[in-house]
């Protein structure tokens, strides 16, 4: 009989958001009427120019990609004002996070994460045989991170800001002061998947990739095209760091790690920042509507700097699971945060007409 690694006995698979197809199968709802706000996707989709570029290139999908990904790296280099040798593309930012863990961690090493954070940090660390330590607070508390770091001496420390899954964000000033006090031997991964949203709401939360990686050579900055650029289905992300760090992380990358259509879509998306700017403005306007609704309905929420909002169910006599399941039967997909030990639901900020339907559904749940 095949013997599997013992760590797999305690390792949980990542729980992805529910797809539209599940709601159609289970409840017989017209797929056109399903409102999917559980996975923090861009509800407006990508730029039409990206769609056209992919359609035009589709006949060439039988060819392997250009493994240098030079066009994409040059476009990212221009956006972030860094040289291409400081960038690594990936099949989603998840993949470059995995590369970083496998590049740095050995069995028995320590990794430090926030109590509530992106589940893949823990999974990737455990796959490497590392020991995972976490703070006790829901929002990021840099003092708690620093105190714990002095004890466990982490090889990698993950800061997700704005954070997934709850949406809190750290200020640039606080992060820089924290980094000055942390050991330079610790690789600090700044997961910036939602950074564009944080900057839109509060510029003080914006951490520039070039600046932070110039000042702190032990920082690895990751980003994605899944959120603000609307390319979640293309699975395309990137990492930025100093040239030596990227050179070593590159050694973990398999050939052709990014599909040619994905690389093309990302490159084209970077030429259409106007589409992104319109989405960011609308997202913030609709976020304010959710905050106003929650306040009027006496629903506690977390001040969010992302494209989603976290609402607590604890004062309304229902569990987050009950609320999420009830809305699911109505064709509204939200994210139940029970798996994070929170009695809360997370709602992606949708289009105005989608949000209106969510408000009406939530009123029925919280009456």
mmCIF file of C-alpha atoms in Angstrom:
data_model
loop_
_atom_site.group_PDB
_atom_site.id
_atom_site.type_symbol
_atom_site.label_atom_id
_atom_site.label_comp_id
_atom_site.label_asym_id
_atom_site.label_seq_id
_atom_site.Cartn_x
_atom_site.Cartn_y
_atom_site.Cartn_z
ATOM 1 C CA UNK A 1 0.000 0.000 0.000
ATOM 2 C CA UNK A 2 1.218 3.487 -0.819
ATOM 3 C CA UNK A 3 2.458 5.342 2.261
ATOM 4 C CA UNK A 4 1.585 9.022 2.315
ATOM 5 C CA UNK A 5 3.394 11.764 4.195
ATOM 6 C CA UNK A 6 2.189 11.839 7.843
ATOM 7 C CA UNK A 7 1.563 15.591 7.598
ATOM 8 C CA UNK A 8 -1.347 14.893 5.237
ATOM 9 C CA UNK A 9 -3.348 13.463 8.145
ATOM 10 C CA UNK A 10 -3.645 16.928 9.665
ATOM 11 C CA UNK A 11 -3.590 18.984 6.462
ATOM 12 C CA UNK A 12 -6.884 20.425 5.255
ATOM 13 C CA UNK A 13 -7.552 21.239 1.619
ATOM 14 C CA UNK A 14 -8.296 24.850 0.747
ATOM 15 C CA UNK A 15 -12.028 25.593 0.721
ATOM 16 C CA UNK A 16 -12.803 27.499 -2.456
ATOM 17 C CA UNK A 17 -15.858 29.701 -2.910
ATOM 18 C CA UNK A 18 -19.029 28.061 -4.213
ATOM 19 C CA UNK A 19 -19.454 28.131 -8.015
ATOM 20 C CA UNK A 20 -22.605 29.204 -9.867
ATOM 21 C CA UNK A 21 -22.979 25.642 -11.179
ATOM 22 C CA UNK A 22 -23.522 24.328 -7.628
ATOM 23 C CA UNK A 23 -26.480 26.645 -7.041
ATOM 24 C CA UNK A 24 -27.973 25.705 -10.397
ATOM 25 C CA UNK A 25 -27.648 21.969 -9.643
ATOM 26 C CA UNK A 26 -28.922 22.087 -6.061
ATOM 27 C CA UNK A 27 -31.715 24.649 -6.309
ATOM 28 C CA UNK A 28 -32.662 24.713 -9.976
ATOM 29 C CA UNK A 29 -32.092 28.446 -10.259
ATOM 30 C CA UNK A 30 -31.552 30.041 -13.664
ATOM 31 C CA UNK A 31 -27.775 30.640 -13.900
ATOM 32 C CA UNK A 32 -28.472 34.119 -15.298
ATOM 33 C CA UNK A 33 -30.216 34.998 -12.035
ATOM 34 C CA UNK A 34 -27.491 33.748 -9.674
ATOM 35 C CA UNK A 35 -25.567 36.520 -7.890
ATOM 36 C CA UNK A 36 -22.022 35.301 -7.178
ATOM 37 C CA UNK A 37 -20.444 37.426 -4.460
ATOM 38 C CA UNK A 38 -18.441 34.846 -2.556
ATOM 39 C CA UNK A 39 -14.995 34.830 -4.173
ATOM 40 C CA UNK A 40 -14.022 38.523 -4.443
ATOM 41 C CA UNK A 41 -14.068 38.544 -8.230
ATOM 42 C CA UNK A 42 -14.487 41.707 -10.274
ATOM 43 C CA UNK A 43 -18.272 41.819 -10.910
ATOM 44 C CA UNK A 44 -17.733 43.906 -14.051
ATOM 45 C CA UNK A 45 -15.241 41.499 -15.581
ATOM 46 C CA UNK A 46 -12.068 42.396 -17.421
ATOM 47 C CA UNK A 47 -11.604 45.087 -20.026
ATOM 48 C CA UNK A 48 -13.268 44.344 -23.399
ATOM 49 C CA UNK A 49 -9.878 44.940 -24.997
ATOM 50 C CA UNK A 50 -8.511 41.977 -23.037
ATOM 51 C CA UNK A 51 -11.318 39.734 -24.283
ATOM 52 C CA UNK A 52 -10.606 40.719 -27.891
ATOM 53 C CA UNK A 53 -6.859 40.161 -27.504
ATOM 54 C CA UNK A 54 -7.441 36.656 -26.116
ATOM 55 C CA UNK A 55 -9.934 35.826 -28.865
ATOM 56 C CA UNK A 56 -7.510 36.978 -31.541
ATOM 57 C CA UNK A 57 -4.676 34.902 -30.081
ATOM 58 C CA UNK A 58 -6.766 31.787 -29.338
ATOM 59 C CA UNK A 59 -5.807 29.954 -32.578
ATOM 60 C CA UNK A 60 -2.210 29.898 -31.317
ATOM 61 C CA UNK A 61 -3.014 28.160 -28.032
ATOM 62 C CA UNK A 62 -1.449 24.941 -29.334
ATOM 63 C CA UNK A 63 1.989 26.520 -28.917
ATOM 64 C CA UNK A 64 3.900 26.633 -25.650
ATOM 65 C CA UNK A 65 4.340 30.111 -24.158
ATOM 66 C CA UNK A 66 7.493 32.164 -24.472
ATOM 67 C CA UNK A 67 9.000 30.937 -21.209
ATOM 68 C CA UNK A 68 10.819 34.232 -20.640
ATOM 69 C CA UNK A 69 7.438 36.009 -20.327
ATOM 70 C CA UNK A 70 9.352 39.096 -21.369
ATOM 71 C CA UNK A 71 6.346 41.094 -22.586
ATOM 72 C CA UNK A 72 4.508 40.575 -19.305
ATOM 73 C CA UNK A 73 7.561 41.253 -17.167
ATOM 74 C CA UNK A 74 8.386 44.412 -19.126
ATOM 75 C CA UNK A 75 4.821 45.647 -18.671
ATOM 76 C CA UNK A 76 4.926 44.927 -14.944
ATOM 77 C CA UNK A 77 8.384 46.483 -14.691
ATOM 78 C CA UNK A 78 7.040 49.685 -16.230
ATOM 79 C CA UNK A 79 4.025 49.715 -13.921
ATOM 80 C CA UNK A 80 6.104 49.255 -10.772
ATOM 81 C CA UNK A 81 9.267 51.087 -11.911
ATOM 82 C CA UNK A 82 11.531 48.093 -11.356
ATOM 83 C CA UNK A 83 13.754 46.067 -13.667
ATOM 84 C CA UNK A 84 12.338 42.832 -15.179
ATOM 85 C CA UNK A 85 14.843 40.698 -13.243
ATOM 86 C CA UNK A 86 12.991 41.671 -10.067
ATOM 87 C CA UNK A 87 9.720 40.081 -11.208
ATOM 88 C CA UNK A 88 8.495 36.495 -11.305
ATOM 89 C CA UNK A 89 5.147 35.615 -12.917
ATOM 90 C CA UNK A 90 3.019 32.794 -11.595
ATOM 91 C CA UNK A 91 -0.095 30.741 -12.139
ATOM 92 C CA UNK A 92 -1.944 33.023 -9.739
ATOM 93 C CA UNK A 93 -0.161 34.738 -6.875
ATOM 94 C CA UNK A 94 -0.756 31.481 -4.976
ATOM 95 C CA UNK A 95 1.949 29.835 -7.035
ATOM 96 C CA UNK A 96 4.629 32.411 -6.281
ATOM 97 C CA UNK A 97 3.731 32.121 -2.577
ATOM 98 C CA UNK A 98 4.360 28.392 -2.889
ATOM 99 C CA UNK A 99 7.682 29.066 -4.651
ATOM 100 C CA UNK A 100 8.790 31.339 -1.805
ATOM 101 C CA UNK A 101 7.970 28.741 0.842
ATOM 102 C CA UNK A 102 9.798 25.949 -0.955
ATOM 103 C CA UNK A 103 12.748 28.230 -1.635
ATOM 104 C CA UNK A 104 13.251 29.202 2.021
ATOM 105 C CA UNK A 105 11.695 26.644 4.367
ATOM 106 C CA UNK A 106 13.216 23.440 5.706
ATOM 107 C CA UNK A 107 11.503 20.931 8.025
ATOM 108 C CA UNK A 108 11.213 22.352 11.522
ATOM 109 C CA UNK A 109 11.478 26.018 10.493
ATOM 110 C CA UNK A 110 8.962 28.488 11.883
ATOM 111 C CA UNK A 111 6.409 30.496 9.932
ATOM 112 C CA UNK A 112 4.407 33.352 11.434
ATOM 113 C CA UNK A 113 0.920 34.306 10.244
ATOM 114 C CA UNK A 114 -2.050 36.280 11.454
ATOM 115 C CA UNK A 115 -4.794 34.358 13.255
ATOM 116 C CA UNK A 116 -7.315 35.109 10.491
ATOM 117 C CA UNK A 117 -5.620 35.127 7.102
ATOM 118 C CA UNK A 118 -5.364 33.448 3.694
ATOM 119 C CA UNK A 119 -5.454 29.703 4.363
ATOM 120 C CA UNK A 120 -2.791 28.819 1.787
ATOM 121 C CA UNK A 121 0.009 30.322 3.897
ATOM 122 C CA UNK A 122 -0.492 27.602 6.483
ATOM 123 C CA UNK A 123 -0.972 24.882 3.880
ATOM 124 C CA UNK A 124 2.191 25.731 1.937
ATOM 125 C CA UNK A 125 4.226 26.004 5.137
ATOM 126 C CA UNK A 126 3.023 22.655 6.462
ATOM 127 C CA UNK A 127 3.760 21.010 3.121
ATOM 128 C CA UNK A 128 7.381 22.069 3.666
ATOM 129 C CA UNK A 129 7.410 20.549 7.148
ATOM 130 C CA UNK A 130 7.477 23.940 8.869
ATOM 131 C CA UNK A 131 5.857 24.854 12.182
ATOM 132 C CA UNK A 132 3.129 27.479 11.868
ATOM 133 C CA UNK A 133 2.619 30.055 14.598
ATOM 134 C CA UNK A 134 -0.149 32.649 14.608
ATOM 135 C CA UNK A 135 -1.143 35.762 16.493
ATOM 136 C CA UNK A 136 -4.380 35.846 18.506
ATOM 137 C CA UNK A 137 -6.106 38.900 17.040
ATOM 138 C CA UNK A 138 -8.525 39.052 14.106
ATOM 139 C CA UNK A 139 -7.119 42.255 12.530
ATOM 140 C CA UNK A 140 -3.362 42.405 12.006
ATOM 141 C CA UNK A 141 -1.577 43.568 15.158
ATOM 142 C CA UNK A 142 2.059 44.345 14.361
ATOM 143 C CA UNK A 143 3.018 44.536 18.048
ATOM 144 C CA UNK A 144 1.757 40.987 18.506
ATOM 145 C CA UNK A 145 3.694 39.918 15.407
ATOM 146 C CA UNK A 146 6.882 41.490 16.717
ATOM 147 C CA UNK A 147 6.561 39.945 20.186
ATOM 148 C CA UNK A 148 5.941 36.495 18.748
ATOM 149 C CA UNK A 149 8.708 36.836 16.165
ATOM 150 C CA UNK A 150 11.257 37.372 18.934
ATOM 151 C CA UNK A 151 10.240 34.016 20.399
ATOM 152 C CA UNK A 152 9.712 31.770 17.361
ATOM 153 C CA UNK A 153 12.275 33.420 15.028
ATOM 154 C CA UNK A 154 10.319 32.794 11.821
ATOM 155 C CA UNK A 155 12.007 32.049 8.511
ATOM 156 C CA UNK A 156 8.918 33.497 6.781
ATOM 157 C CA UNK A 157 6.361 35.993 8.039
ATOM 158 C CA UNK A 158 3.187 36.690 6.042
ATOM 159 C CA UNK A 159 1.480 40.086 6.033
ATOM 160 C CA UNK A 160 -1.716 40.162 3.995
ATOM 161 C CA UNK A 161 -2.715 43.801 3.590
ATOM 162 C CA UNK A 162 -5.487 44.592 2.882
ATOM 163 C CA UNK A 163 -6.257 41.263 4.439
ATOM 164 C CA UNK A 164 -8.106 38.258 3.125
ATOM 165 C CA UNK A 165 -10.616 37.215 4.400
ATOM 166 C CA UNK A 166 -11.757 40.148 6.578
ATOM 167 C CA UNK A 167 -10.469 43.312 4.870
ATOM 168 C CA UNK A 168 -8.442 45.175 7.518
ATOM 169 C CA UNK A 169 -5.348 47.023 6.273
ATOM 170 C CA UNK A 170 -2.047 48.236 7.685
ATOM 171 C CA UNK A 171 -0.622 51.699 7.094
ATOM 172 C CA UNK A 172 2.637 52.040 5.191
ATOM 173 C CA UNK A 173 4.222 53.924 8.087
ATOM 174 C CA UNK A 174 3.394 51.162 10.573
ATOM 175 C CA UNK A 175 4.630 48.412 8.245
ATOM 176 C CA UNK A 176 7.934 50.196 7.632
ATOM 177 C CA UNK A 177 8.504 50.741 11.342
ATOM 178 C CA UNK A 178 7.718 47.071 11.933
ATOM 179 C CA UNK A 179 10.164 45.959 9.231
ATOM 180 C CA UNK A 180 12.927 48.080 10.764
ATOM 181 C CA UNK A 181 12.533 46.184 14.044
ATOM 182 C CA UNK A 182 12.285 42.719 12.514
ATOM 183 C CA UNK A 183 15.284 40.491 11.885
ATOM 184 C CA UNK A 184 16.549 40.863 8.290
ATOM 185 C CA UNK A 185 16.932 37.069 8.259
ATOM 186 C CA UNK A 186 13.139 36.716 8.106
ATOM 187 C CA UNK A 187 11.561 36.703 4.664
ATOM 188 C CA UNK A 188 8.524 38.972 4.891
ATOM 189 C CA UNK A 189 5.874 38.225 2.296
ATOM 190 C CA UNK A 190 3.555 41.177 1.701
ATOM 191 C CA UNK A 191 0.512 39.750 -0.028
ATOM 192 C CA UNK A 192 -0.854 42.774 -1.890
ATOM 193 C CA UNK A 193 -3.711 41.099 -3.767
ATOM 194 C CA UNK A 194 -6.065 43.905 -2.670
ATOM 195 C CA UNK A 195 -3.580 46.781 -2.512
ATOM 196 C CA UNK A 196 -5.277 48.790 -5.279
ATOM 197 C CA UNK A 197 -8.510 48.875 -3.282
ATOM 198 C CA UNK A 198 -6.714 49.952 -0.120
ATOM 199 C CA UNK A 199 -5.020 52.802 -1.950
ATOM 200 C CA UNK A 200 -8.350 53.964 -3.373
ATOM 201 C CA UNK A 201 -9.962 54.156 0.075
ATOM 202 C CA UNK A 202 -6.977 55.468 2.045
ATOM 203 C CA UNK A 203 -3.636 56.364 0.385
ATOM 204 C CA UNK A 204 -1.923 55.920 3.765
ATOM 205 C CA UNK A 205 -2.540 52.172 3.407
ATOM 206 C CA UNK A 206 -0.704 52.000 0.079
ATOM 207 C CA UNK A 207 2.655 50.175 0.163
ATOM 208 C CA UNK A 208 4.595 50.715 -3.105
ATOM 209 C CA UNK A 209 6.307 47.549 -4.347
ATOM 210 C CA UNK A 210 9.501 49.259 -5.499
ATOM 211 C CA UNK A 211 9.935 51.358 -2.399
ATOM 212 C CA UNK A 212 9.386 48.583 0.123
ATOM 213 C CA UNK A 213 11.611 46.076 -1.703
ATOM 214 C CA UNK A 214 14.329 48.712 -2.185
ATOM 215 C CA UNK A 215 14.328 49.619 1.503
ATOM 216 C CA UNK A 216 13.983 46.063 2.799
ATOM 217 C CA UNK A 217 15.778 43.335 0.778
ATOM 218 C CA UNK A 218 14.025 40.665 2.862
ATOM 219 C CA UNK A 219 10.571 41.644 1.517
ATOM 220 C CA UNK A 220 8.811 39.642 -1.197
ATOM 221 C CA UNK A 221 5.797 41.523 -2.587
ATOM 222 C CA UNK A 222 3.073 39.579 -4.386
ATOM 223 C CA UNK A 223 0.141 40.709 -6.490
ATOM 224 C CA UNK A 224 -2.570 39.309 -8.710
ATOM 225 C CA UNK A 225 -4.654 40.004 -11.798
ATOM 226 C CA UNK A 226 -7.594 38.075 -10.305
ATOM 227 C CA UNK A 227 -9.163 40.947 -8.401
ATOM 228 C CA UNK A 228 -8.993 44.473 -9.750
ATOM 229 C CA UNK A 229 -8.158 43.364 -13.319
ATOM 230 C CA UNK A 230 -10.969 40.789 -13.473
ATOM 231 C CA UNK A 231 -8.837 37.836 -14.590
ATOM 232 C CA UNK A 232 -9.574 35.301 -11.846
ATOM 233 C CA UNK A 233 -10.276 32.561 -14.370
ATOM 234 C CA UNK A 234 -6.950 33.110 -16.125
ATOM 235 C CA UNK A 235 -4.915 32.372 -12.968
ATOM 236 C CA UNK A 236 -2.171 34.964 -13.279
ATOM 237 C CA UNK A 237 -0.125 36.670 -10.563
ATOM 238 C CA UNK A 238 3.387 37.895 -9.842
ATOM 239 C CA UNK A 239 6.031 38.453 -7.215
ATOM 240 C CA UNK A 240 8.467 41.367 -6.838
ATOM 241 C CA UNK A 241 11.670 41.457 -4.811
ATOM 242 C CA UNK A 242 15.360 42.191 -5.071
ATOM 243 C CA UNK A 243 17.155 40.517 -7.985
ATOM 244 C CA UNK A 244 18.946 37.911 -5.853
ATOM 245 C CA UNK A 245 15.730 36.860 -4.126
ATOM 246 C CA UNK A 246 13.873 36.529 -7.429
ATOM 247 C CA UNK A 247 16.783 34.597 -8.984
ATOM 248 C CA UNK A 248 16.538 31.989 -6.229
ATOM 249 C CA UNK A 249 12.737 31.803 -6.202
ATOM 250 C CA UNK A 250 12.869 31.294 -9.970
ATOM 251 C CA UNK A 251 14.664 27.986 -9.387
ATOM 252 C CA UNK A 252 11.417 26.589 -7.979
ATOM 253 C CA UNK A 253 9.432 27.493 -11.101
ATOM 254 C CA UNK A 254 8.519 24.739 -13.590
ATOM 255 C CA UNK A 255 8.738 25.532 -17.304
ATOM 256 C CA UNK A 256 5.771 27.268 -18.904
ATOM 257 C CA UNK A 257 4.206 27.930 -15.500
ATOM 258 C CA UNK A 258 1.835 30.545 -16.950
ATOM 259 C CA UNK A 259 -0.421 29.784 -19.927
ATOM 260 C CA UNK A 260 0.195 31.904 -23.006
ATOM 261 C CA UNK A 261 -3.386 33.207 -23.035
ATOM 262 C CA UNK A 262 -3.088 34.183 -19.370
ATOM 263 C CA UNK A 263 0.166 36.053 -19.923
ATOM 264 C CA UNK A 264 -1.338 37.800 -22.937
ATOM 265 C CA UNK A 265 -4.481 38.766 -20.999
ATOM 266 C CA UNK A 266 -2.428 40.224 -18.145
ATOM 267 C CA UNK A 267 -0.181 42.165 -20.500
ATOM 268 C CA UNK A 268 -3.197 43.622 -22.307
ATOM 269 C CA UNK A 269 -4.942 44.408 -19.010
ATOM 270 C CA UNK A 270 -2.017 46.623 -17.995
ATOM 271 C CA UNK A 271 -2.711 48.756 -21.083
ATOM 272 C CA UNK A 272 -6.278 49.419 -19.933
ATOM 273 C CA UNK A 273 -5.924 51.051 -16.526
ATOM 274 C CA UNK A 274 -8.983 53.240 -17.222
ATOM 275 C CA UNK A 275 -11.161 50.141 -16.859
ATOM 276 C CA UNK A 276 -9.537 49.470 -13.497
ATOM 277 C CA UNK A 277 -9.969 53.039 -12.285
ATOM 278 C CA UNK A 278 -13.688 52.986 -13.085
ATOM 279 C CA UNK A 279 -14.104 49.753 -11.144
ATOM 280 C CA UNK A 280 -12.194 51.075 -8.145
ATOM 281 C CA UNK A 281 -14.405 54.164 -7.956
ATOM 282 C CA UNK A 282 -17.584 52.120 -8.224
ATOM 283 C CA UNK A 283 -16.366 49.589 -5.671
ATOM 284 C CA UNK A 284 -15.737 52.333 -3.109
ATOM 285 C CA UNK A 285 -19.118 53.958 -3.759
ATOM 286 C CA UNK A 286 -20.887 50.629 -3.303
ATOM 287 C CA UNK A 287 -18.776 49.812 -0.243
ATOM 288 C CA UNK A 288 -20.142 52.968 1.383
ATOM 289 C CA UNK A 289 -23.663 51.739 0.636
ATOM 290 C CA UNK A 290 -22.911 48.491 2.477
ATOM 291 C CA UNK A 291 -21.472 50.381 5.424
ATOM 292 C CA UNK A 292 -24.572 52.616 5.558
ATOM 293 C CA UNK A 293 -26.871 49.588 5.294
ATOM 294 C CA UNK A 294 -25.032 47.723 8.063
ATOM 295 C CA UNK A 295 -25.136 50.757 10.342
ATOM 296 C CA UNK A 296 -28.872 51.268 9.760
ATOM 297 C CA UNK A 297 -29.569 47.584 10.417
ATOM 298 C CA UNK A 298 -27.302 47.492 13.517
ATOM 299 C CA UNK A 299 -25.070 44.884 11.897
ATOM 300 C CA UNK A 300 -21.476 44.917 13.105
ATOM 301 C CA UNK A 301 -18.910 44.994 10.304
ATOM 302 C CA UNK A 302 -15.170 45.280 9.781
ATOM 303 C CA UNK A 303 -13.904 48.444 8.097
ATOM 304 C CA UNK A 304 -12.724 46.990 4.797
ATOM 305 C CA UNK A 305 -10.070 48.219 2.369
ATOM 306 C CA UNK A 306 -10.690 45.484 -0.208
ATOM 307 C CA UNK A 307 -13.510 44.633 -2.614
ATOM 308 C CA UNK A 308 -15.581 42.849 0.020
ATOM 309 C CA UNK A 309 -17.083 43.492 3.431
ATOM 310 C CA UNK A 310 -17.367 41.259 6.498
ATOM 311 C CA UNK A 311 -20.672 41.334 8.407
ATOM 312 C CA UNK A 312 -21.132 39.628 11.779
ATOM 313 C CA UNK A 313 -24.266 37.614 12.526
ATOM 314 C CA UNK A 314 -23.722 37.117 16.239
ATOM 315 C CA UNK A 315 -26.242 39.703 17.516
ATOM 316 C CA UNK A 316 -29.135 38.623 15.349
ATOM 317 C CA UNK A 317 -30.000 35.160 16.607
ATOM 318 C CA UNK A 318 -28.713 33.329 13.532
ATOM 319 C CA UNK A 319 -25.407 31.756 12.722
ATOM 320 C CA UNK A 320 -23.384 32.844 9.721
ATOM 321 C CA UNK A 321 -24.007 29.415 8.209
ATOM 322 C CA UNK A 322 -27.771 29.825 8.510
ATOM 323 C CA UNK A 323 -27.619 33.239 6.847
ATOM 324 C CA UNK A 324 -25.312 32.047 4.056
ATOM 325 C CA UNK A 325 -27.433 28.956 3.343
ATOM 326 C CA UNK A 326 -30.664 30.955 3.327
ATOM 327 C CA UNK A 327 -29.269 33.397 0.766
ATOM 328 C CA UNK A 328 -27.820 30.530 -1.253
ATOM 329 C CA UNK A 329 -31.326 29.132 -1.693
ATOM 330 C CA UNK A 330 -32.272 32.530 -3.117
ATOM 331 C CA UNK A 331 -29.439 32.373 -5.617
ATOM 332 C CA UNK A 332 -27.042 34.669 -3.749
ATOM 333 C CA UNK A 333 -23.584 33.220 -3.138
ATOM 334 C CA UNK A 334 -21.737 34.730 -0.156
ATOM 335 C CA UNK A 335 -18.816 33.372 1.876
ATOM 336 C CA UNK A 336 -19.484 31.829 5.276
ATOM 337 C CA UNK A 337 -16.473 32.499 7.519
ATOM 338 C CA UNK A 338 -17.297 29.681 9.931
ATOM 339 C CA UNK A 339 -14.177 27.801 8.804
ATOM 340 C CA UNK A 340 -12.145 30.761 10.128
ATOM 341 C CA UNK A 341 -13.964 30.465 13.480
ATOM 342 C CA UNK A 342 -15.883 33.672 12.808
ATOM 343 C CA UNK A 343 -19.665 33.949 13.028
ATOM 344 C CA UNK A 344 -19.644 36.213 10.020
ATOM 345 C CA UNK A 345 -20.317 36.362 6.298
ATOM 346 C CA UNK A 346 -18.097 37.966 3.682
ATOM 347 C CA UNK A 347 -19.752 39.677 0.737
ATOM 348 C CA UNK A 348 -17.954 40.708 -2.427
ATOM 349 C CA UNK A 349 -19.022 44.214 -3.421
ATOM 350 C CA UNK A 350 -21.089 43.605 -6.542
ATOM 351 C CA UNK A 351 -22.707 45.755 -9.172
ATOM 352 C CA UNK A 352 -25.283 48.274 -7.880
ATOM 353 C CA UNK A 353 -28.276 46.195 -8.973
ATOM 354 C CA UNK A 354 -26.774 43.060 -7.394
ATOM 355 C CA UNK A 355 -26.123 44.855 -4.127
ATOM 356 C CA UNK A 356 -29.711 46.092 -3.997
ATOM 357 C CA UNK A 357 -30.949 42.498 -4.095
ATOM 358 C CA UNK A 358 -28.468 41.517 -1.386
ATOM 359 C CA UNK A 359 -29.721 44.324 0.871
ATOM 360 C CA UNK A 360 -33.311 43.137 0.500
ATOM 361 C CA UNK A 361 -32.328 39.532 1.222
ATOM 362 C CA UNK A 362 -30.272 40.512 4.268
ATOM 363 C CA UNK A 363 -33.118 42.585 5.694
ATOM 364 C CA UNK A 364 -35.227 39.440 5.775
ATOM 365 C CA UNK A 365 -32.453 37.570 7.598
ATOM 366 C CA UNK A 366 -31.776 40.224 10.210
ATOM 367 C CA UNK A 367 -35.328 41.408 10.996
#
